Structure formats: structure tokens, C-alpha cells
Amino acid sequence: MTPDEVIRETPESVRVASDTIRATPRADRPLVSVTEFTDPACPWAWGSEPVFRLLRLTLGSRAHWRPVFGILFDEDDDPAPDPAAEARWYERFIREVTVHTDAPCAPRLRWLTRSSLPASLAAKAAGSQGPEVAERVLRRLRESTFVLGAPADTPDGIRGVVRGVPGLDSDRLLRELAARETRDAVRADWAETRRPIPEVLGLEGPGPHPGGAKEAGDHRRYALPTLLFDGPGGRVCVPGWQPPETYLEAARTAAGDRLPLTPVRLPAAAALERWRSLTGPELALLTEESTAPAEAVRVDTGHGPLWLHPDEAHAREQSSFAVKAQVAGVSDDETPRGVH
């Protein structure tokens, strides 16, 4: 199959988005579909949260957004010969990424996630409870690694981390993440991530993370994060770490120039009410304010603060025992046996 034939072939991202759009009344149909290749354990995806939140806010109902979970660390990967050294390596990598993203990071990564599959299953399962719930669940799962330093990679760890998410039925979440249908959907995500479009094969460019496809065992996969925009204006791929203007222009192009480029921003108090958890870069980008609202609860991390809505802070206090139980018995110089 030639590259042109690959481009013309209808990929899974377009088929799923098209089915959703066709089922929507014409007046309410989004202008563009966005496919986000991501992973809860990816520091570049965590660092892109401010821009992606801005993009979702600006596009609103004019975009249909679909996360695809690439599974950076799979359950059948070979175990690390030295789990503690592996955790220190990934901690250094996170800090190297943080130099560019300015995102918070944990003072210490207790262990490298055993596998990012359980968190991806949870994020996928949360979608059945609505996009807002799913977005908040994924955010909590990301923060388990990048704020707590204790990746939610077991059912008990996931239950503890997501406890108190508004609108979430956590018992239902745990049932559905264990369902075959959820596993099949995430495995389909794994496969879709390993069918990158020709434009990102061998891609090189300026910047710390230009987004060329990565070698992954016997496959090549999208760099994480990568966004695909599909609409009447065609397809636009934005891989890697990019500025907000690049994503907004891509959305406008895919929509056939029928979207405004002006980003939408909120007062800091309204942003905190909407998202309940804000990093420093999010406070700056989403609100253009340098000071958090007076009622925000500050959580210090290994790199800058995280600001929580008071209700969110209270909910997390209620789940702290579950998080502590997950890391009980793990000293600063140890990680659980068998992690990779």
C-alpha cells in the first residue's frame, strides 16, 4: 500500500468520530473531531494539560473529543532488573520534561507504574459516566504519578485516587474497568496508536519533542501526545509538544476556516470552579492571572504548587488513607518488587 493509499484509507479515529457526529442532530453537530493519543503516565501529556484545557474550552461543542490510550507501559513488558533504578530513571526523565512544560512533579516517584493499562482501563470506563466525569477521572489518574508520586496502577489504588470525583459512581467504574468490553476497547486503542499516519514517520523538527513516531517493539507508534483534527477542511496532525496557537490553527483548518482563533479564558475563580485543580501554567494560560483565588487550597509539589478547589481538597483528604495504604511500607529508597 502506498502512502497515498494509507492516507485515503478511513482510519479508526475518523470512523468512530463520524459515527458519533452522524448520530447527533445536524444543528448540534461538531465542526471538527479531535483524536488525542495519550497515556496517564506520560509527562509530555501531563505537561500539555493547560493547552488542551484551553483548546477544549475554546472549541466547546464545536468539537468532538476522543481520547485514545497508547499504553506506554504494558502488562506483558519484561520486568525491570532493578525496579528502584528504573524508578529513578523515570523520575529524572519527568524532571527533564518539566524543564520545558513547567508542570508540577512529585518530590519523589515512589515507583515506576507497574503498567499504565489499569489506569487507561479506568479512564476508558469512566467515559460511560459522561465526558466531564471521564476528564476528571483521567486528571486524578495523571496526578497520582505527577503530584503524589504513587501511580494508580492497581484497582485499590485507582479506587483511592478517584474517590470523591463529582458525579462518579466508583463501584460502577471498578466493575466496568474489569469488563471484557473495556479491555477490548483499550486494546483497540493500543493498536490504533501503533498505526501512525505517514506524516509522522521519520518526522524531525525543532523543539524538545517534535512528535515523530516512536519505535515500540515491533511497531511504530504515535508520539504522546498527538492530536488529529478531522473535519470538512481535511485532516491536520499536531504531534508532540506544541504552542497553543498551533492547535487552534489546526482546529480552524480542519473545520474549513469556520472556527475563531481567539482563545477563550475565564476569571481565576471560574476556572477553579470548572476544573477544581489548577497548576501554575494552567492558572497563567487559562485565566491570564498570576494569583490563585483566595479560597484555593495550595498543594506544594516537587516543582511549583497545585491549586485545589476547597471541595476538591476535602474530597482528596477523604481518599488520602487509600493513597497512603498503597505506598505503606515503601521507604524513600525502595519500590515494590516486580514493578517495571
mmCIF file of C-alpha atoms in Angstrom:
data_model
loop_
_atom_site.group_PDB
_atom_site.id
_atom_site.type_symbol
_atom_site.label_atom_id
_atom_site.label_comp_id
_atom_site.label_asym_id
_atom_site.label_seq_id
_atom_site.Cartn_x
_atom_site.Cartn_y
_atom_site.Cartn_z
ATOM 1 C CA MET A 1 0.000 0.000 0.000
ATOM 2 C CA THR A 2 1.389 3.387 -0.997
ATOM 3 C CA PRO A 3 1.486 6.383 1.393
ATOM 4 C CA ASP A 4 -1.339 7.991 -0.618
ATOM 5 C CA GLU A 5 -3.458 4.875 -0.178
ATOM 6 C CA VAL A 6 -2.727 4.873 3.546
ATOM 7 C CA ILE A 7 -3.910 8.474 3.791
ATOM 8 C CA ARG A 8 -7.083 7.732 1.817
ATOM 9 C CA GLU A 9 -7.912 4.680 3.928
ATOM 10 C CA THR A 10 -10.544 5.550 6.556
ATOM 11 C CA PRO A 11 -8.834 5.117 9.948
ATOM 12 C CA GLU A 12 -10.498 4.131 13.202
ATOM 13 C CA SER A 13 -10.364 7.703 14.535
ATOM 14 C CA VAL A 14 -12.385 9.036 11.603
ATOM 15 C CA ARG A 15 -14.865 6.135 11.606
ATOM 16 C CA VAL A 16 -15.669 6.463 15.314
ATOM 17 C CA ALA A 17 -15.937 10.245 15.150
ATOM 18 C CA SER A 18 -18.084 10.090 12.008
ATOM 19 C CA ASP A 19 -20.490 7.613 13.620
ATOM 20 C CA THR A 20 -20.853 9.913 16.621
ATOM 21 C CA ILE A 21 -21.355 13.012 14.507
ATOM 22 C CA ARG A 22 -23.961 11.318 12.277
ATOM 23 C CA ALA A 23 -25.950 10.346 15.372
ATOM 24 C CA THR A 24 -26.045 13.995 16.513
ATOM 25 C CA PRO A 25 -28.830 16.335 15.329
ATOM 26 C CA ARG A 26 -27.473 18.472 12.480
ATOM 27 C CA ALA A 27 -27.843 21.784 14.340
ATOM 28 C CA ASP A 28 -25.758 20.455 17.225
ATOM 29 C CA ARG A 29 -23.106 18.627 15.215
ATOM 30 C CA PRO A 30 -19.481 19.487 15.964
ATOM 31 C CA LEU A 31 -17.435 21.035 13.181
ATOM 32 C CA VAL A 32 -14.329 19.026 13.942
ATOM 33 C CA SER A 33 -13.373 15.766 15.635
ATOM 34 C CA VAL A 34 -10.246 15.597 17.787
ATOM 35 C CA THR A 35 -8.443 12.315 18.462
ATOM 36 C CA GLU A 36 -5.984 12.562 21.351
ATOM 37 C CA PHE A 37 -3.322 9.859 21.629
ATOM 38 C CA THR A 38 -2.286 9.859 25.260
ATOM 39 C CA ASP A 39 -1.299 7.847 28.343
ATOM 40 C CA PRO A 40 -1.881 8.608 32.045
ATOM 41 C CA ALA A 41 1.834 8.067 32.760
ATOM 42 C CA CYS A 42 3.210 10.318 30.000
ATOM 43 C CA PRO A 43 4.887 13.510 31.315
ATOM 44 C CA TRP A 44 4.535 15.286 27.971
ATOM 45 C CA ALA A 45 0.786 14.617 28.046
ATOM 46 C CA TRP A 46 0.653 15.876 31.641
ATOM 47 C CA GLY A 47 2.553 18.998 30.642
ATOM 48 C CA SER A 48 0.145 19.576 27.737
ATOM 49 C CA GLU A 49 -2.905 19.704 30.013
ATOM 50 C CA PRO A 50 -3.003 23.532 30.143
ATOM 51 C CA VAL A 51 -3.079 23.824 26.343
ATOM 52 C CA PHE A 52 -5.587 21.010 25.884
ATOM 53 C CA ARG A 53 -7.881 22.503 28.510
ATOM 54 C CA LEU A 54 -7.698 25.832 26.698
ATOM 55 C CA LEU A 55 -8.460 24.079 23.416
ATOM 56 C CA ARG A 56 -11.480 22.237 24.828
ATOM 57 C CA LEU A 57 -12.775 25.443 26.391
ATOM 58 C CA THR A 58 -12.340 27.446 23.188
ATOM 59 C CA LEU A 59 -13.830 24.823 20.864
ATOM 60 C CA GLY A 60 -16.655 23.809 23.195
ATOM 61 C CA SER A 61 -19.471 21.894 21.495
ATOM 62 C CA ARG A 62 -17.953 22.591 18.077
ATOM 63 C CA ALA A 63 -15.507 19.722 18.626
ATOM 64 C CA HIS A 64 -15.962 16.044 19.414
ATOM 65 C CA TRP A 65 -13.005 14.898 21.511
ATOM 66 C CA ARG A 66 -11.912 11.252 21.710
ATOM 67 C CA PRO A 67 -9.002 10.045 23.868
ATOM 68 C CA VAL A 68 -7.030 7.043 22.642
ATOM 69 C CA PHE A 69 -4.812 5.326 25.203
ATOM 70 C CA GLY A 70 -1.442 4.244 23.847
ATOM 71 C CA ILE A 71 -0.200 2.165 26.841
ATOM 72 C CA LEU A 72 3.377 3.287 27.390
ATOM 73 C CA PHE A 73 3.969 0.500 29.931
ATOM 74 C CA ASP A 74 2.164 -2.738 29.125
ATOM 75 C CA GLU A 75 1.341 -5.626 31.413
ATOM 76 C CA ASP A 76 3.421 -8.095 29.398
ATOM 77 C CA ASP A 77 6.549 -5.913 29.215
ATOM 78 C CA ASP A 78 9.682 -7.524 30.628
ATOM 79 C CA PRO A 79 10.183 -6.617 34.298
ATOM 80 C CA ALA A 80 12.969 -4.184 35.064
ATOM 81 C CA PRO A 81 16.011 -5.979 36.547
ATOM 82 C CA ASP A 82 16.351 -3.146 39.090
ATOM 83 C CA PRO A 83 12.947 -1.548 39.852
ATOM 84 C CA ALA A 84 14.445 1.118 42.093
ATOM 85 C CA ALA A 85 16.899 2.210 39.394
ATOM 86 C CA GLU A 86 14.075 2.189 36.842
ATOM 87 C CA ALA A 87 12.013 4.498 39.050
ATOM 88 C CA ARG A 88 14.939 6.889 39.470
ATOM 89 C CA TRP A 89 15.474 6.877 35.677
ATOM 90 C CA TYR A 90 11.845 7.791 35.012
ATOM 91 C CA GLU A 91 11.922 10.400 37.748
ATOM 92 C CA ARG A 92 14.879 12.047 36.009
ATOM 93 C CA PHE A 93 13.023 11.893 32.700
ATOM 94 C CA ILE A 94 9.980 13.574 34.249
ATOM 95 C CA ARG A 95 12.174 16.353 35.594
ATOM 96 C CA GLU A 96 13.819 16.823 32.198
ATOM 97 C CA VAL A 97 10.371 17.227 30.627
ATOM 98 C CA THR A 98 9.334 19.598 33.410
ATOM 99 C CA VAL A 99 12.120 21.980 32.356
ATOM 100 C CA HIS A 100 10.097 22.573 29.180
ATOM 101 C CA THR A 101 6.498 22.230 30.445
ATOM 102 C CA ASP A 102 6.894 23.820 33.889
ATOM 103 C CA ALA A 103 4.312 21.299 35.123
ATOM 104 C CA PRO A 104 4.286 20.156 38.758
ATOM 105 C CA CYS A 105 6.069 16.928 39.551
ATOM 106 C CA ALA A 106 6.218 14.785 42.660
ATOM 107 C CA PRO A 107 9.142 15.334 45.048
ATOM 108 C CA ARG A 108 9.916 11.655 44.544
ATOM 109 C CA LEU A 109 8.491 8.970 42.285
ATOM 110 C CA ARG A 110 7.873 6.075 44.639
ATOM 111 C CA TRP A 111 7.831 3.550 41.822
ATOM 112 C CA LEU A 112 7.514 3.387 38.075
ATOM 113 C CA THR A 113 3.997 2.286 37.237
ATOM 114 C CA ARG A 114 3.694 -1.491 37.020
ATOM 115 C CA SER A 115 1.641 -0.912 33.868
ATOM 116 C CA SER A 116 -0.319 2.033 32.527
ATOM 117 C CA LEU A 117 -3.034 -0.387 31.364
ATOM 118 C CA PRO A 118 -5.102 -0.305 34.611
ATOM 119 C CA ALA A 119 -5.261 3.496 34.644
ATOM 120 C CA SER A 120 -6.116 3.506 30.939
ATOM 121 C CA LEU A 121 -8.891 0.980 31.557
ATOM 122 C CA ALA A 122 -10.250 3.207 34.322
ATOM 123 C CA ALA A 123 -10.125 6.309 32.131
ATOM 124 C CA LYS A 124 -11.861 4.455 29.299
ATOM 125 C CA ALA A 125 -14.521 3.024 31.616
ATOM 126 C CA ALA A 126 -15.212 6.473 33.077
ATOM 127 C CA GLY A 127 -16.406 7.600 29.648
ATOM 128 C CA SER A 128 -19.691 5.765 30.179
ATOM 129 C CA GLN A 129 -20.451 8.214 33.004
ATOM 130 C CA GLY A 130 -20.095 11.290 30.812
ATOM 131 C CA PRO A 131 -17.237 13.329 29.339
ATOM 132 C CA GLU A 132 -16.884 15.650 32.344
ATOM 133 C CA VAL A 133 -16.574 12.740 34.767
ATOM 134 C CA ALA A 134 -14.139 10.996 32.423
ATOM 135 C CA GLU A 135 -11.988 14.109 32.164
ATOM 136 C CA ARG A 136 -11.835 14.444 35.959
ATOM 137 C CA VAL A 137 -11.012 10.779 36.442
ATOM 138 C CA LEU A 138 -8.155 10.967 33.939
ATOM 139 C CA ARG A 139 -6.863 14.088 35.662
ATOM 140 C CA ARG A 140 -6.799 12.318 39.037
ATOM 141 C CA LEU A 141 -5.008 9.355 37.468
ATOM 142 C CA ARG A 142 -2.359 11.631 35.966
ATOM 143 C CA GLU A 143 -1.886 13.381 39.289
ATOM 144 C CA SER A 144 -1.314 10.065 41.065
ATOM 145 C CA THR A 145 2.014 9.892 39.221
ATOM 146 C CA PHE A 146 2.964 13.531 38.745
ATOM 147 C CA VAL A 147 1.736 15.015 42.044
ATOM 148 C CA LEU A 148 1.580 12.118 44.512
ATOM 149 C CA GLY A 149 4.452 10.103 43.058
ATOM 150 C CA ALA A 150 2.377 6.950 43.678
ATOM 151 C CA PRO A 151 0.968 5.784 40.327
ATOM 152 C CA ALA A 152 -2.563 4.354 40.499
ATOM 153 C CA ASP A 153 -1.797 1.034 38.829
ATOM 154 C CA THR A 154 -3.996 -1.377 40.799
ATOM 155 C CA PRO A 155 -7.780 -1.493 41.362
ATOM 156 C CA ASP A 156 -7.334 -0.450 45.001
ATOM 157 C CA GLY A 157 -5.009 2.378 44.017
ATOM 158 C CA ILE A 158 -7.465 3.580 41.374
ATOM 159 C CA ARG A 159 -10.390 3.448 43.819
ATOM 160 C CA GLY A 160 -8.460 5.532 46.323
ATOM 161 C CA VAL A 161 -7.315 8.136 43.813
ATOM 162 C CA VAL A 162 -10.729 8.713 42.193
ATOM 163 C CA ARG A 163 -12.763 8.730 45.396
ATOM 164 C CA GLY A 164 -14.816 11.907 45.642
ATOM 165 C CA VAL A 165 -14.797 12.794 41.923
ATOM 166 C CA PRO A 166 -18.107 14.667 41.459
ATOM 167 C CA GLY A 167 -20.706 12.580 39.675
ATOM 168 C CA LEU A 168 -18.592 9.416 39.685
ATOM 169 C CA ASP A 169 -20.001 6.041 40.730
ATOM 170 C CA SER A 170 -16.709 4.453 41.756
ATOM 171 C CA ASP A 171 -18.182 0.965 42.246
ATOM 172 C CA ARG A 172 -19.511 1.083 38.684
ATOM 173 C CA LEU A 173 -16.126 2.328 37.470
ATOM 174 C CA LEU A 174 -14.326 -0.618 39.081
ATOM 175 C CA ARG A 175 -16.819 -3.079 37.595
ATOM 176 C CA GLU A 176 -16.583 -1.603 34.123
ATOM 177 C CA LEU A 177 -12.788 -1.325 34.037
ATOM 178 C CA ALA A 178 -12.679 -5.080 34.639
ATOM 179 C CA ALA A 179 -15.196 -5.806 31.857
ATOM 180 C CA ARG A 180 -14.084 -7.504 28.672
ATOM 181 C CA GLU A 181 -15.653 -4.740 26.574
ATOM 182 C CA THR A 182 -13.440 -2.136 28.256
ATOM 183 C CA ARG A 183 -10.301 -4.212 27.797
ATOM 184 C CA ASP A 184 -11.178 -4.780 24.142
ATOM 185 C CA ALA A 185 -11.682 -1.033 23.653
ATOM 186 C CA VAL A 186 -8.321 -0.186 25.224
ATOM 187 C CA ARG A 187 -6.587 -2.898 23.217
ATOM 188 C CA ALA A 188 -8.106 -1.314 20.118
ATOM 189 C CA ASP A 189 -6.604 1.989 21.308
ATOM 190 C CA TRP A 190 -3.221 0.256 21.664
ATOM 191 C CA ALA A 191 -3.447 -0.962 18.076
ATOM 192 C CA GLU A 192 -4.662 2.387 16.728
ATOM 193 C CA THR A 193 -1.745 4.156 18.411
ATOM 194 C CA ARG A 194 0.579 1.793 16.538
ATOM 195 C CA ARG A 195 -0.826 2.750 13.137
ATOM 196 C CA PRO A 196 0.650 6.235 12.783
ATOM 197 C CA ILE A 197 -0.086 8.222 9.644
ATOM 198 C CA PRO A 198 2.785 8.694 7.169
ATOM 199 C CA GLU A 199 3.245 12.370 8.074
ATOM 200 C CA VAL A 200 4.800 11.498 11.461
ATOM 201 C CA LEU A 201 7.087 8.711 10.226
ATOM 202 C CA GLY A 202 10.637 9.987 10.369
ATOM 203 C CA LEU A 203 9.404 13.423 11.401
ATOM 204 C CA GLU A 204 12.118 15.697 12.734
ATOM 205 C CA GLY A 205 11.827 19.289 13.779
ATOM 206 C CA PRO A 206 12.811 21.973 16.241
ATOM 207 C CA GLY A 207 11.922 21.858 19.889
ATOM 208 C CA PRO A 208 12.393 19.314 22.650
ATOM 209 C CA HIS A 209 9.569 17.000 21.486
ATOM 210 C CA PRO A 210 8.679 17.483 17.802
ATOM 211 C CA GLY A 211 6.490 14.376 17.792
ATOM 212 C CA GLY A 212 7.934 11.934 15.267
ATOM 213 C CA ALA A 213 6.658 8.361 15.509
ATOM 214 C CA LYS A 214 8.450 6.239 18.114
ATOM 215 C CA GLU A 215 9.822 2.731 17.880
ATOM 216 C CA ALA A 216 7.791 0.436 20.155
ATOM 217 C CA GLY A 217 8.969 -3.151 19.971
ATOM 218 C CA ASP A 218 7.999 -4.497 16.566
ATOM 219 C CA HIS A 219 5.813 -1.468 15.865
ATOM 220 C CA ARG A 220 5.968 2.272 15.498
ATOM 221 C CA ARG A 221 3.525 4.382 17.447
ATOM 222 C CA TYR A 222 2.418 7.974 17.675
ATOM 223 C CA ALA A 223 4.485 10.140 19.988
ATOM 224 C CA LEU A 224 2.442 11.137 23.010
ATOM 225 C CA PRO A 225 0.586 13.339 22.979
ATOM 226 C CA THR A 226 -0.523 13.626 19.367
ATOM 227 C CA LEU A 227 -3.776 15.260 18.242
ATOM 228 C CA LEU A 228 -5.532 14.503 14.956
ATOM 229 C CA PHE A 229 -8.099 17.073 13.796
ATOM 230 C CA ASP A 230 -10.638 15.884 11.209
ATOM 231 C CA GLY A 231 -13.345 17.979 9.576
ATOM 232 C CA PRO A 232 -14.653 19.414 6.310
ATOM 233 C CA GLY A 233 -11.289 21.099 5.745
ATOM 234 C CA GLY A 234 -9.446 17.775 5.910
ATOM 235 C CA ARG A 235 -7.086 16.263 8.444
ATOM 236 C CA VAL A 236 -4.400 18.067 10.416
ATOM 237 C CA CYS A 237 -1.958 16.238 12.676
ATOM 238 C CA VAL A 238 -0.282 18.049 15.581
ATOM 239 C CA PRO A 239 2.250 15.739 17.264
ATOM 240 C CA GLY A 240 4.431 16.274 20.314
ATOM 241 C CA TRP A 241 4.867 19.439 22.354
ATOM 242 C CA GLN A 242 3.465 22.473 20.555
ATOM 243 C CA PRO A 243 2.263 26.008 21.453
ATOM 244 C CA PRO A 244 -1.453 26.831 21.805
ATOM 245 C CA GLU A 245 -1.565 28.719 18.506
ATOM 246 C CA THR A 246 -0.573 25.594 16.573
ATOM 247 C CA TYR A 247 -3.526 23.610 17.939
ATOM 248 C CA LEU A 248 -6.007 26.437 17.388
ATOM 249 C CA GLU A 249 -4.852 26.895 13.804
ATOM 250 C CA ALA A 250 -5.084 23.138 13.206
ATOM 251 C CA ALA A 251 -8.658 23.082 14.501
ATOM 252 C CA ARG A 252 -9.584 26.014 12.294
ATOM 253 C CA THR A 253 -8.037 24.418 9.211
ATOM 254 C CA ALA A 254 -9.794 21.079 9.810
ATOM 255 C CA ALA A 255 -13.094 22.896 10.306
ATOM 256 C CA GLY A 256 -12.743 24.662 6.959
ATOM 257 C CA ASP A 257 -11.835 28.046 8.489
ATOM 258 C CA ARG A 258 -15.179 28.176 10.295
ATOM 259 C CA LEU A 259 -13.735 28.438 13.793
ATOM 260 C CA PRO A 260 -12.411 31.567 15.524
ATOM 261 C CA LEU A 261 -8.784 31.625 16.570
ATOM 262 C CA THR A 262 -9.315 33.763 19.680
ATOM 263 C CA PRO A 263 -8.819 31.577 22.770
ATOM 264 C CA VAL A 264 -11.458 31.698 25.493
ATOM 265 C CA ARG A 265 -10.264 32.425 29.020
ATOM 266 C CA LEU A 266 -12.017 32.573 32.392
ATOM 267 C CA PRO A 267 -11.621 34.509 35.630
ATOM 268 C CA ALA A 268 -9.451 32.533 38.022
ATOM 269 C CA ALA A 269 -12.359 31.779 40.365
ATOM 270 C CA ALA A 270 -14.472 30.457 37.491
ATOM 271 C CA ALA A 271 -11.572 28.318 36.228
ATOM 272 C CA LEU A 272 -11.103 26.810 39.687
ATOM 273 C CA GLU A 273 -14.837 26.112 39.901
ATOM 274 C CA ARG A 274 -14.825 24.442 36.487
ATOM 275 C CA TRP A 275 -11.707 22.296 36.757
ATOM 276 C CA ARG A 276 -11.250 22.057 40.584
ATOM 277 C CA SER A 277 -7.478 21.530 40.128
ATOM 278 C CA LEU A 278 -5.117 24.048 38.535
ATOM 279 C CA THR A 279 -1.367 24.037 38.029
ATOM 280 C CA GLY A 280 0.646 27.232 37.800
ATOM 281 C CA PRO A 281 0.850 27.019 33.973
ATOM 282 C CA GLU A 282 -2.910 26.430 33.844
ATOM 283 C CA LEU A 283 -3.590 29.431 36.036
ATOM 284 C CA ALA A 284 -1.489 31.574 33.693
ATOM 285 C CA LEU A 285 -2.814 30.195 30.386
ATOM 286 C CA LEU A 286 -6.481 29.640 31.205
ATOM 287 C CA THR A 287 -7.012 32.840 33.204
ATOM 288 C CA GLU A 288 -4.096 35.181 32.387
ATOM 289 C CA GLU A 289 -3.874 35.787 36.139
ATOM 290 C CA SER A 290 -0.813 35.161 38.241
ATOM 291 C CA THR A 291 -2.596 34.814 41.575
ATOM 292 C CA ALA A 292 -4.847 31.938 42.588
ATOM 293 C CA PRO A 293 -8.285 32.727 44.070
ATOM 294 C CA ALA A 294 -8.248 33.400 47.791
ATOM 295 C CA GLU A 295 -10.296 30.269 48.510
ATOM 296 C CA ALA A 296 -7.914 27.949 46.599
ATOM 297 C CA VAL A 297 -6.049 25.351 48.647
ATOM 298 C CA ARG A 298 -2.346 25.226 47.820
ATOM 299 C CA VAL A 299 -0.597 21.859 47.483
ATOM 300 C CA ASP A 300 3.169 22.086 47.166
ATOM 301 C CA THR A 301 4.872 19.615 44.823
ATOM 302 C CA GLY A 302 8.440 19.000 43.772
ATOM 303 C CA HIS A 303 8.050 21.776 41.177
ATOM 304 C CA GLY A 304 5.588 24.521 41.914
ATOM 305 C CA PRO A 305 2.144 24.431 43.504
ATOM 306 C CA LEU A 306 -1.127 22.761 42.585
ATOM 307 C CA TRP A 307 -4.246 24.758 43.453
ATOM 308 C CA LEU A 308 -7.386 22.897 44.547
ATOM 309 C CA HIS A 309 -10.984 23.989 44.927
ATOM 310 C CA PRO A 310 -11.923 23.674 48.647
ATOM 311 C CA ASP A 311 -14.421 20.909 47.854
ATOM 312 C CA GLU A 312 -11.784 19.066 45.856
ATOM 313 C CA ALA A 313 -9.274 19.394 48.684
ATOM 314 C CA HIS A 314 -11.836 17.973 51.116
ATOM 315 C CA ALA A 315 -12.638 15.063 48.782
ATOM 316 C CA ARG A 316 -8.957 14.237 48.450
ATOM 317 C CA GLU A 317 -8.496 14.295 52.203
ATOM 318 C CA GLN A 318 -11.161 11.602 52.389
ATOM 319 C CA SER A 319 -9.208 9.442 49.951
ATOM 320 C CA SER A 320 -5.769 10.039 51.461
ATOM 321 C CA PHE A 321 -5.907 6.868 53.563
ATOM 322 C CA ALA A 322 -6.292 4.779 50.426
ATOM 323 C CA VAL A 323 -3.303 6.505 48.842
ATOM 324 C CA LYS A 324 -1.227 6.075 51.995
ATOM 325 C CA ALA A 325 -2.167 2.402 52.117
ATOM 326 C CA GLN A 326 -0.885 1.956 48.595
ATOM 327 C CA VAL A 327 2.564 3.271 49.496
ATOM 328 C CA ALA A 328 2.687 1.847 53.035
ATOM 329 C CA GLY A 329 5.986 0.189 53.764
ATOM 330 C CA VAL A 330 7.750 1.844 50.839
ATOM 331 C CA SER A 331 10.695 3.883 52.010
ATOM 332 C CA ASP A 332 12.352 6.641 50.032
ATOM 333 C CA ASP A 333 14.924 4.174 48.769
ATOM 334 C CA GLU A 334 12.573 1.340 47.827
ATOM 335 C CA THR A 335 9.958 0.471 45.280
ATOM 336 C CA PRO A 336 7.598 -2.524 45.340
ATOM 337 C CA ARG A 337 9.075 -5.710 43.972
ATOM 338 C CA GLY A 338 8.326 -6.600 40.397
ATOM 339 C CA VAL A 339 7.433 -3.158 39.129
ATOM 340 C CA HIS A 340 8.612 -2.048 35.691
#
